[in-house]
mmCIF file of C-alpha atoms in Angstrom:
data_model
loop_
_atom_site.group_PDB
_atom_site.id
_atom_site.type_symbol
_atom_site.label_atom_id
_atom_site.label_comp_id
_atom_site.label_asym_id
_atom_site.label_seq_id
_atom_site.Cartn_x
_atom_site.Cartn_y
_atom_site.Cartn_z
ATOM 1 C CA MET A 3 19.954 -17.132 20.539
ATOM 2 C CA THR A 4 17.332 -17.829 23.088
ATOM 3 C CA PHE A 5 14.366 -16.512 24.887
ATOM 4 C CA SER A 6 13.664 -16.897 28.520
ATOM 5 C CA LEU A 7 10.937 -18.602 30.509
ATOM 6 C CA LYS A 8 11.856 -17.908 34.081
ATOM 7 C CA ASN A 9 8.915 -16.664 36.054
ATOM 8 C CA TYR A 10 7.472 -19.093 38.563
ATOM 9 C CA LEU A 11 4.504 -19.014 41.008
ATOM 10 C CA LEU A 12 3.362 -21.559 43.484
ATOM 11 C CA LEU A 13 0.663 -24.437 42.872
ATOM 12 C CA SER A 14 -0.132 -22.686 40.156
ATOM 13 C CA ALA A 15 3.268 -21.601 39.068
ATOM 14 C CA VAL A 16 4.500 -20.085 36.008
ATOM 15 C CA GLY A 17 5.856 -17.559 33.922
ATOM 16 C CA ALA A 18 5.805 -17.332 30.260
ATOM 17 C CA THR A 19 6.739 -15.635 27.189
ATOM 18 C CA ALA A 20 4.596 -14.528 24.429
ATOM 19 C CA LEU A 21 3.771 -12.534 21.504
ATOM 20 C CA CYS A 22 1.522 -10.534 19.388
ATOM 21 C CA SER A 23 -2.007 -10.892 18.445
ATOM 22 C CA CYS A 24 -3.593 -10.133 15.007
ATOM 23 C CA SER A 25 -6.812 -10.399 12.952
ATOM 24 C CA ASN A 26 -8.022 -12.549 10.110
ATOM 25 C CA GLU A 27 -8.891 -12.239 6.423
ATOM 26 C CA ASP A 28 -9.727 -14.654 3.770
ATOM 27 C CA PHE A 29 -8.862 -14.354 0.071
ATOM 28 C CA ASP A 30 -10.871 -15.141 -3.186
ATOM 29 C CA GLY A 31 -8.075 -17.197 -4.740
ATOM 30 C CA LEU A 32 -7.144 -17.495 -8.392
ATOM 31 C CA GLY A 33 -9.778 -17.800 -11.059
ATOM 32 C CA ALA A 34 -10.612 -21.287 -12.449
ATOM 33 C CA ASP A 35 -8.824 -20.483 -15.755
ATOM 34 C CA ALA A 36 -5.769 -18.892 -14.339
ATOM 35 C CA GLU A 37 -2.537 -20.551 -15.286
ATOM 36 C CA ALA A 38 0.516 -20.717 -13.061
ATOM 37 C CA ARG A 39 4.012 -19.423 -14.130
ATOM 38 C CA MET A 40 6.398 -20.931 -11.541
ATOM 39 C CA VAL A 41 9.634 -19.244 -10.868
ATOM 40 C CA GLU A 42 12.506 -19.977 -8.303
ATOM 41 C CA MET A 43 12.408 -18.178 -5.056
ATOM 42 C CA THR A 44 15.089 -18.193 -2.329
ATOM 43 C CA VAL A 45 14.547 -16.295 1.015
ATOM 44 C CA THR A 46 16.577 -16.105 4.314
ATOM 45 C CA LEU A 47 14.365 -16.357 7.426
ATOM 46 C CA ALA A 48 15.664 -15.282 10.781
ATOM 47 C CA LYS A 49 14.199 -15.651 14.305
ATOM 48 C CA GLY A 50 13.470 -12.547 16.373
ATOM 49 C CA ASP A 51 15.771 -12.289 19.381
ATOM 50 C CA VAL A 52 15.439 -11.400 22.989
ATOM 51 C CA ASP A 53 15.638 -7.678 22.219
ATOM 52 C CA ASP A 54 12.526 -7.914 20.091
ATOM 53 C CA ASP A 55 10.212 -8.763 23.021
ATOM 54 C CA MET A 56 11.477 -12.433 22.795
ATOM 55 C CA SER A 57 9.515 -12.708 19.491
ATOM 56 C CA GLY A 58 11.645 -15.447 18.191
ATOM 57 C CA SER A 59 10.542 -17.685 15.458
ATOM 58 C CA ARG A 60 11.617 -21.327 15.684
ATOM 59 C CA THR A 61 10.611 -24.886 15.149
ATOM 60 C CA THR A 62 12.727 -26.840 17.674
ATOM 61 C CA LEU A 63 12.694 -25.697 21.276
ATOM 62 C CA VAL A 64 15.382 -27.095 23.386
ATOM 63 C CA GLU A 65 15.379 -26.331 27.098
ATOM 64 C CA ASN A 66 18.716 -24.828 28.229
ATOM 65 C CA GLY A 67 19.095 -23.823 31.773
ATOM 66 C CA GLY A 68 15.621 -22.315 32.075
ATOM 67 C CA ASP A 69 15.717 -20.773 28.570
ATOM 68 C CA LEU A 70 14.376 -22.141 25.303
ATOM 69 C CA THR A 71 16.831 -22.354 22.499
ATOM 70 C CA CYS A 72 15.082 -21.801 19.142
ATOM 71 C CA LEU A 73 16.399 -23.599 15.986
ATOM 72 C CA TRP A 74 15.129 -24.452 12.473
ATOM 73 C CA GLU A 75 14.670 -28.107 11.547
ATOM 74 C CA GLU A 76 15.718 -30.032 8.358
ATOM 75 C CA SER A 77 12.144 -30.650 7.166
ATOM 76 C CA ASP A 78 10.800 -27.081 7.806
ATOM 77 C CA GLN A 79 8.515 -25.577 5.186
ATOM 78 C CA VAL A 80 6.856 -22.153 4.843
ATOM 79 C CA LEU A 81 3.887 -20.979 2.652
ATOM 80 C CA ILE A 82 4.263 -17.917 0.439
ATOM 81 C CA ALA A 83 1.158 -15.946 -0.100
ATOM 82 C CA THR A 84 0.609 -12.902 -2.340
ATOM 83 C CA ALA A 85 -0.230 -9.363 -1.106
ATOM 84 C CA ASP A 86 -3.978 -10.321 -1.449
ATOM 85 C CA GLY A 87 -3.448 -13.507 0.571
ATOM 86 C CA THR A 88 -3.478 -16.071 -2.261
ATOM 87 C CA PRO A 89 -1.175 -19.071 -1.843
ATOM 88 C CA ALA A 90 1.707 -18.940 -4.287
ATOM 89 C CA GLY A 91 3.857 -21.751 -3.393
ATOM 90 C CA VAL A 92 5.844 -23.592 -0.687
ATOM 91 C CA LEU A 93 9.386 -23.241 0.192
ATOM 92 C CA THR A 94 11.594 -25.934 1.855
ATOM 93 C CA LEU A 95 14.598 -25.325 4.105
ATOM 94 C CA SER A 96 17.695 -25.745 2.008
ATOM 95 C CA ASP A 97 20.407 -24.440 4.355
ATOM 96 C CA GLY A 98 20.643 -23.686 8.055
ATOM 97 C CA ALA A 99 19.164 -26.646 9.923
ATOM 98 C CA GLY A 100 20.096 -26.465 13.544
ATOM 99 C CA HIS A 101 20.521 -22.589 13.415
ATOM 100 C CA ALA A 102 18.281 -19.654 14.076
ATOM 101 C CA THR A 103 18.631 -18.256 10.656
ATOM 102 C CA ALA A 104 17.993 -20.487 7.545
ATOM 103 C CA THR A 105 17.544 -20.225 3.810
ATOM 104 C CA PHE A 106 14.361 -21.678 2.181
ATOM 105 C CA THR A 107 14.028 -22.409 -1.495
ATOM 106 C CA GLY A 108 11.182 -23.411 -3.871
ATOM 107 C CA GLN A 109 8.819 -22.578 -6.747
ATOM 108 C CA VAL A 110 6.147 -19.790 -6.575
ATOM 109 C CA ASP A 111 3.537 -18.609 -8.973
ATOM 110 C CA ALA A 112 4.705 -15.463 -10.594
ATOM 111 C CA ASN A 113 1.394 -14.800 -12.237
ATOM 112 C CA ALA A 114 -0.467 -14.910 -8.839
ATOM 113 C CA ILE A 115 2.168 -12.482 -7.276
ATOM 114 C CA SER A 116 2.086 -9.986 -10.248
ATOM 115 C CA SER A 117 -1.658 -9.952 -10.330
ATOM 116 C CA ALA A 118 -2.109 -9.115 -6.567
ATOM 117 C CA SER A 119 -2.740 -5.554 -5.355
ATOM 118 C CA SER A 120 0.970 -5.238 -4.770
ATOM 119 C CA ALA A 121 3.902 -7.186 -6.393
ATOM 120 C CA THR A 122 6.619 -5.655 -4.153
ATOM 121 C CA TYR A 123 6.203 -7.998 -1.232
ATOM 122 C CA VAL A 124 4.750 -11.429 -0.231
ATOM 123 C CA TYR A 125 3.770 -13.021 3.040
ATOM 124 C CA VAL A 126 5.680 -15.815 4.610
ATOM 125 C CA HIS A 127 3.805 -18.171 6.953
ATOM 126 C CA TYR A 128 4.957 -21.029 9.167
ATOM 127 C CA PHE A 129 2.163 -23.251 10.721
ATOM 128 C CA GLY A 130 4.039 -25.641 12.858
ATOM 129 C CA THR A 131 5.484 -29.139 12.483
ATOM 130 C CA GLU A 132 2.079 -30.890 12.282
ATOM 131 C CA VAL A 133 0.748 -28.796 9.400
ATOM 132 C CA ASP A 134 1.520 -29.506 5.746
ATOM 133 C CA PRO A 135 1.510 -25.942 4.256
ATOM 134 C CA GLU A 136 0.646 -27.447 0.829
ATOM 135 C CA THR A 137 -2.948 -28.093 2.411
ATOM 136 C CA VAL A 138 -3.447 -24.556 3.546
ATOM 137 C CA THR A 139 -5.540 -22.580 0.920
ATOM 138 C CA THR A 140 -7.372 -20.152 3.128
ATOM 139 C CA THR A 141 -7.503 -18.977 6.756
ATOM 140 C CA TYR A 142 -5.968 -21.759 8.789
ATOM 141 C CA ARG A 143 -8.063 -22.580 11.968
ATOM 142 C CA HIS A 144 -6.883 -24.637 14.990
ATOM 143 C CA ASP A 145 -8.472 -25.511 18.325
ATOM 144 C CA PHE A 146 -6.074 -25.256 21.346
ATOM 145 C CA SER A 147 -8.568 -26.484 23.937
ATOM 146 C CA THR A 148 -6.864 -29.819 24.178
ATOM 147 C CA GLN A 149 -3.032 -29.730 24.555
ATOM 148 C CA PRO A 150 -0.411 -32.517 25.414
ATOM 149 C CA GLY A 151 1.244 -30.174 27.875
ATOM 150 C CA THR A 152 4.821 -30.990 26.841
ATOM 151 C CA LEU A 153 7.819 -28.841 25.705
ATOM 152 C CA GLU A 154 7.951 -30.837 22.364
ATOM 153 C CA SER A 155 4.220 -30.108 21.657
ATOM 154 C CA LEU A 156 4.634 -26.493 21.592
ATOM 155 C CA SER A 157 6.107 -26.750 18.020
ATOM 156 C CA ASP A 158 3.116 -28.719 16.700
ATOM 157 C CA TYR A 159 0.910 -25.768 15.882
ATOM 158 C CA ASP A 160 3.108 -22.857 16.393
ATOM 159 C CA TYR A 161 2.286 -20.040 13.995
ATOM 160 C CA PHE A 162 4.523 -17.224 12.928
ATOM 161 C CA ARG A 163 4.571 -14.885 9.929
ATOM 162 C CA SER A 164 6.436 -11.857 8.197
ATOM 163 C CA THR A 165 6.529 -10.016 5.001
ATOM 164 C CA VAL A 166 9.448 -9.940 2.621
ATOM 165 C CA GLY A 167 10.046 -7.427 -0.010
ATOM 166 C CA ILE A 168 10.547 -8.821 -3.479
ATOM 167 C CA THR A 169 11.470 -7.771 -7.063
ATOM 168 C CA LEU A 170 9.790 -9.771 -9.858
ATOM 169 C CA ALA A 171 11.243 -9.163 -13.357
ATOM 170 C CA GLY A 172 10.028 -11.669 -15.880
ATOM 171 C CA ASP A 173 11.035 -15.087 -14.658
ATOM 172 C CA VAL A 174 13.533 -13.852 -12.117
ATOM 173 C CA LEU A 175 12.365 -13.160 -8.489
ATOM 174 C CA THR A 176 14.710 -11.723 -5.923
ATOM 175 C CA THR A 177 14.186 -11.083 -2.252
ATOM 176 C CA ASN A 178 15.355 -7.666 -0.861
ATOM 177 C CA TYR A 179 16.245 -8.563 2.726
ATOM 178 C CA THR A 180 16.262 -11.096 5.424
ATOM 179 C CA ALA A 181 12.805 -11.488 6.876
ATOM 180 C CA LYS A 182 12.376 -11.763 10.638
ATOM 181 C CA LEU A 183 9.462 -13.793 11.539
ATOM 182 C CA SER A 184 6.975 -12.899 14.405
ATOM 183 C CA ARG A 185 4.905 -15.245 16.589
ATOM 184 C CA VAL A 186 1.372 -14.350 17.296
ATOM 185 C CA THR A 187 0.740 -16.825 20.172
ATOM 186 C CA ALA A 188 2.143 -16.932 23.763
ATOM 187 C CA PHE A 189 3.946 -19.893 25.565
ATOM 188 C CA GLY A 190 3.677 -20.685 29.165
ATOM 189 C CA ARG A 191 5.610 -22.997 31.546
ATOM 190 C CA PHE A 192 3.557 -23.797 34.497
ATOM 191 C CA HIS A 193 4.813 -25.759 37.610
ATOM 192 C CA LEU A 194 2.224 -27.091 39.998
ATOM 193 C CA ASN A 195 3.476 -27.470 43.532
ATOM 194 C CA PHE A 196 1.447 -29.456 46.042
ATOM 195 C CA SER A 197 1.904 -28.319 49.637
ATOM 196 C CA ASP A 198 0.762 -31.720 51.151
ATOM 197 C CA GLY A 199 3.194 -33.810 49.048
ATOM 198 C CA ALA A 200 0.575 -35.266 46.840
ATOM 199 C CA ILE A 201 2.010 -37.695 44.196
ATOM 200 C CA LEU A 202 0.734 -37.280 40.708
ATOM 201 C CA THR A 203 -0.251 -40.231 38.614
ATOM 202 C CA PRO A 204 0.798 -40.589 34.827
ATOM 203 C CA ASP A 205 -2.882 -40.213 33.751
ATOM 204 C CA ALA A 206 -3.616 -37.056 35.811
ATOM 205 C CA GLN A 207 -5.475 -34.429 33.764
ATOM 206 C CA VAL A 208 -5.388 -30.628 34.521
ATOM 207 C CA THR A 209 -8.185 -28.312 33.588
ATOM 208 C CA VAL A 210 -7.220 -24.668 32.913
ATOM 209 C CA THR A 211 -9.900 -22.041 32.983
ATOM 210 C CA GLY A 212 -9.760 -18.156 32.923
ATOM 211 C CA SER A 213 -11.267 -14.975 31.964
ATOM 212 C CA PHE A 214 -10.839 -14.080 28.089
ATOM 213 C CA LEU A 215 -9.012 -17.382 27.688
ATOM 214 C CA HIS A 216 -9.270 -17.926 23.828
ATOM 215 C CA THR A 217 -8.861 -21.539 22.540
ATOM 216 C CA VAL A 218 -9.486 -21.209 18.798
ATOM 217 C CA GLY A 219 -7.075 -19.363 16.442
ATOM 218 C CA ASN A 220 -7.830 -18.248 12.874
ATOM 219 C CA PHE A 221 -4.548 -17.664 11.061
ATOM 220 C CA GLY A 222 -5.197 -15.636 7.867
ATOM 221 C CA LEU A 223 -2.957 -15.593 4.725
ATOM 222 C CA LYS A 224 -2.584 -11.866 4.741
ATOM 223 C CA ASP A 225 -1.227 -9.819 7.719
ATOM 224 C CA GLN A 226 -4.088 -10.679 10.029
ATOM 225 C CA CYS A 227 -5.305 -13.301 12.395
ATOM 226 C CA THR A 228 -8.155 -13.424 15.039
ATOM 227 C CA PHE A 229 -8.893 -15.525 18.115
ATOM 228 C CA ASP A 230 -12.425 -16.670 18.528
ATOM 229 C CA PRO A 231 -14.517 -15.162 21.356
ATOM 230 C CA PRO A 232 -14.096 -17.615 24.348
ATOM 231 C CA THR A 233 -16.994 -20.080 24.832
ATOM 232 C CA THR A 234 -15.849 -22.738 27.280
ATOM 233 C CA ASN A 235 -12.751 -20.844 28.340
ATOM 234 C CA THR A 236 -11.131 -24.249 29.182
ATOM 235 C CA ILE A 237 -7.952 -26.031 28.125
ATOM 236 C CA THR A 238 -7.580 -29.628 29.138
ATOM 237 C CA THR A 239 -3.979 -30.829 29.450
ATOM 238 C CA ALA A 240 -1.783 -33.481 30.989
ATOM 239 C CA ILE A 241 1.040 -32.909 33.513
ATOM 240 C CA ASP A 242 4.468 -34.485 33.857
ATOM 241 C CA PRO A 243 4.221 -36.534 37.200
ATOM 242 C CA ALA A 244 7.981 -36.484 37.353
ATOM 243 C CA ASN A 245 8.379 -32.671 37.860
ATOM 244 C CA GLY A 246 4.813 -31.184 37.835
ATOM 245 C CA ASP A 247 5.535 -29.130 34.683
ATOM 246 C CA ILE A 248 2.863 -28.113 32.056
ATOM 247 C CA TRP A 249 3.817 -26.390 28.811
ATOM 248 C CA LEU A 250 0.957 -24.600 27.040
ATOM 249 C CA THR A 251 0.204 -22.315 24.159
ATOM 250 C CA ILE A 252 -1.892 -19.365 25.229
ATOM 251 C CA LEU A 253 -3.778 -17.146 22.670
ATOM 252 C CA PRO A 254 -3.533 -13.547 23.885
ATOM 253 C CA ALA A 255 -6.652 -11.699 24.869
ATOM 254 C CA SER A 256 -7.315 -8.408 23.076
ATOM 255 C CA ASP A 257 -5.982 -5.237 24.701
ATOM 256 C CA PRO A 258 -6.782 -4.133 27.335
ATOM 257 C CA ASN A 259 -8.329 -7.434 28.511
ATOM 258 C CA THR A 260 -6.315 -9.527 30.874
ATOM 259 C CA THR A 261 -6.449 -13.242 31.792
ATOM 260 C CA SER A 262 -6.318 -14.994 35.166
ATOM 261 C CA LEU A 263 -5.749 -18.717 34.873
ATOM 262 C CA THR A 264 -7.095 -21.260 37.261
ATOM 263 C CA PHE A 265 -5.612 -24.838 37.369
ATOM 264 C CA THR A 266 -7.622 -27.705 38.718
ATOM 265 C CA VAL A 267 -6.228 -31.260 39.071
ATOM 266 C CA THR A 268 -7.632 -34.281 41.046
ATOM 267 C CA VAL A 269 -5.163 -36.600 42.833
ATOM 268 C CA GLY A 270 -6.874 -39.638 44.431
ATOM 269 C CA GLU A 271 -10.026 -38.233 46.176
ATOM 270 C CA THR A 272 -8.580 -34.709 46.571
ATOM 271 C CA THR A 273 -9.046 -31.852 44.035
ATOM 272 C CA TYR A 274 -6.501 -29.062 44.076
ATOM 273 C CA THR A 275 -6.933 -25.673 42.709
ATOM 274 C CA GLY A 276 -4.569 -22.712 42.216
ATOM 275 C CA THR A 277 -4.967 -19.360 40.503
ATOM 276 C CA LEU A 278 -2.534 -16.977 38.887
ATOM 277 C CA ALA A 279 -2.798 -13.241 39.025
ATOM 278 C CA GLU A 280 -4.422 -11.277 36.278
ATOM 279 C CA ARG A 281 -1.951 -10.442 33.436
ATOM 280 C CA GLN A 282 -1.914 -9.540 29.839
ATOM 281 C CA TRP A 283 -0.513 -12.129 27.562
ATOM 282 C CA LYS A 284 1.168 -10.477 24.538
#
């Protein structure tokens, strides 16, 4: 199962995929004297597919003839949060590495789940390969204003989430269905094409600016997330001198706002600029 990245423009280039936006909310957490009652939880997590607006969840991105193949990795973990947004435990991939659907198993706090406003569902959060979910206790905040610009780096701070229905009876917790995770950020593959044949150097830096270009994401532990109002409206990134490609995470602007991206790079004593048409990333 894959999702496509196939639109290209000149100097500028690019097409991209993307996904939803959300809004953020913190939680109060457990009281100081609350005691945990840990129970086993197993859940099957599936990526969305092309028919779902290409909202596939994944941690490994493998380029495949212009598409991205999306697979789970052996070390992947997800955070389970209660209906009120309180962390309840971390699950680790137990089966399905290298596939789009995988099983995760671990211990969660049944007392935290049962004391929430609803004990019929929990939230499942994935924060990317560079984030330890054990350290996330409240809204997770990440600044995307500096990015490596590589395909591999897209997975570093990729965030997606879902809810899963549960039944909690004493010390037995069962999940009611396979959860399909949804991404709340967008991806873009940009190809810079120089009409005068300029040769890029390995240390070349590209500045990306644009209207309503958000660079800070706040990923709440309930069903909401927000993107900070743009301040600098700038992303600084590198470019692959071998092919002129840049891979970026784009935080979608709130509807109905659109974003027009401008790319600026200096080669020798010449500065090149290219702009993409206005579009809504979602």
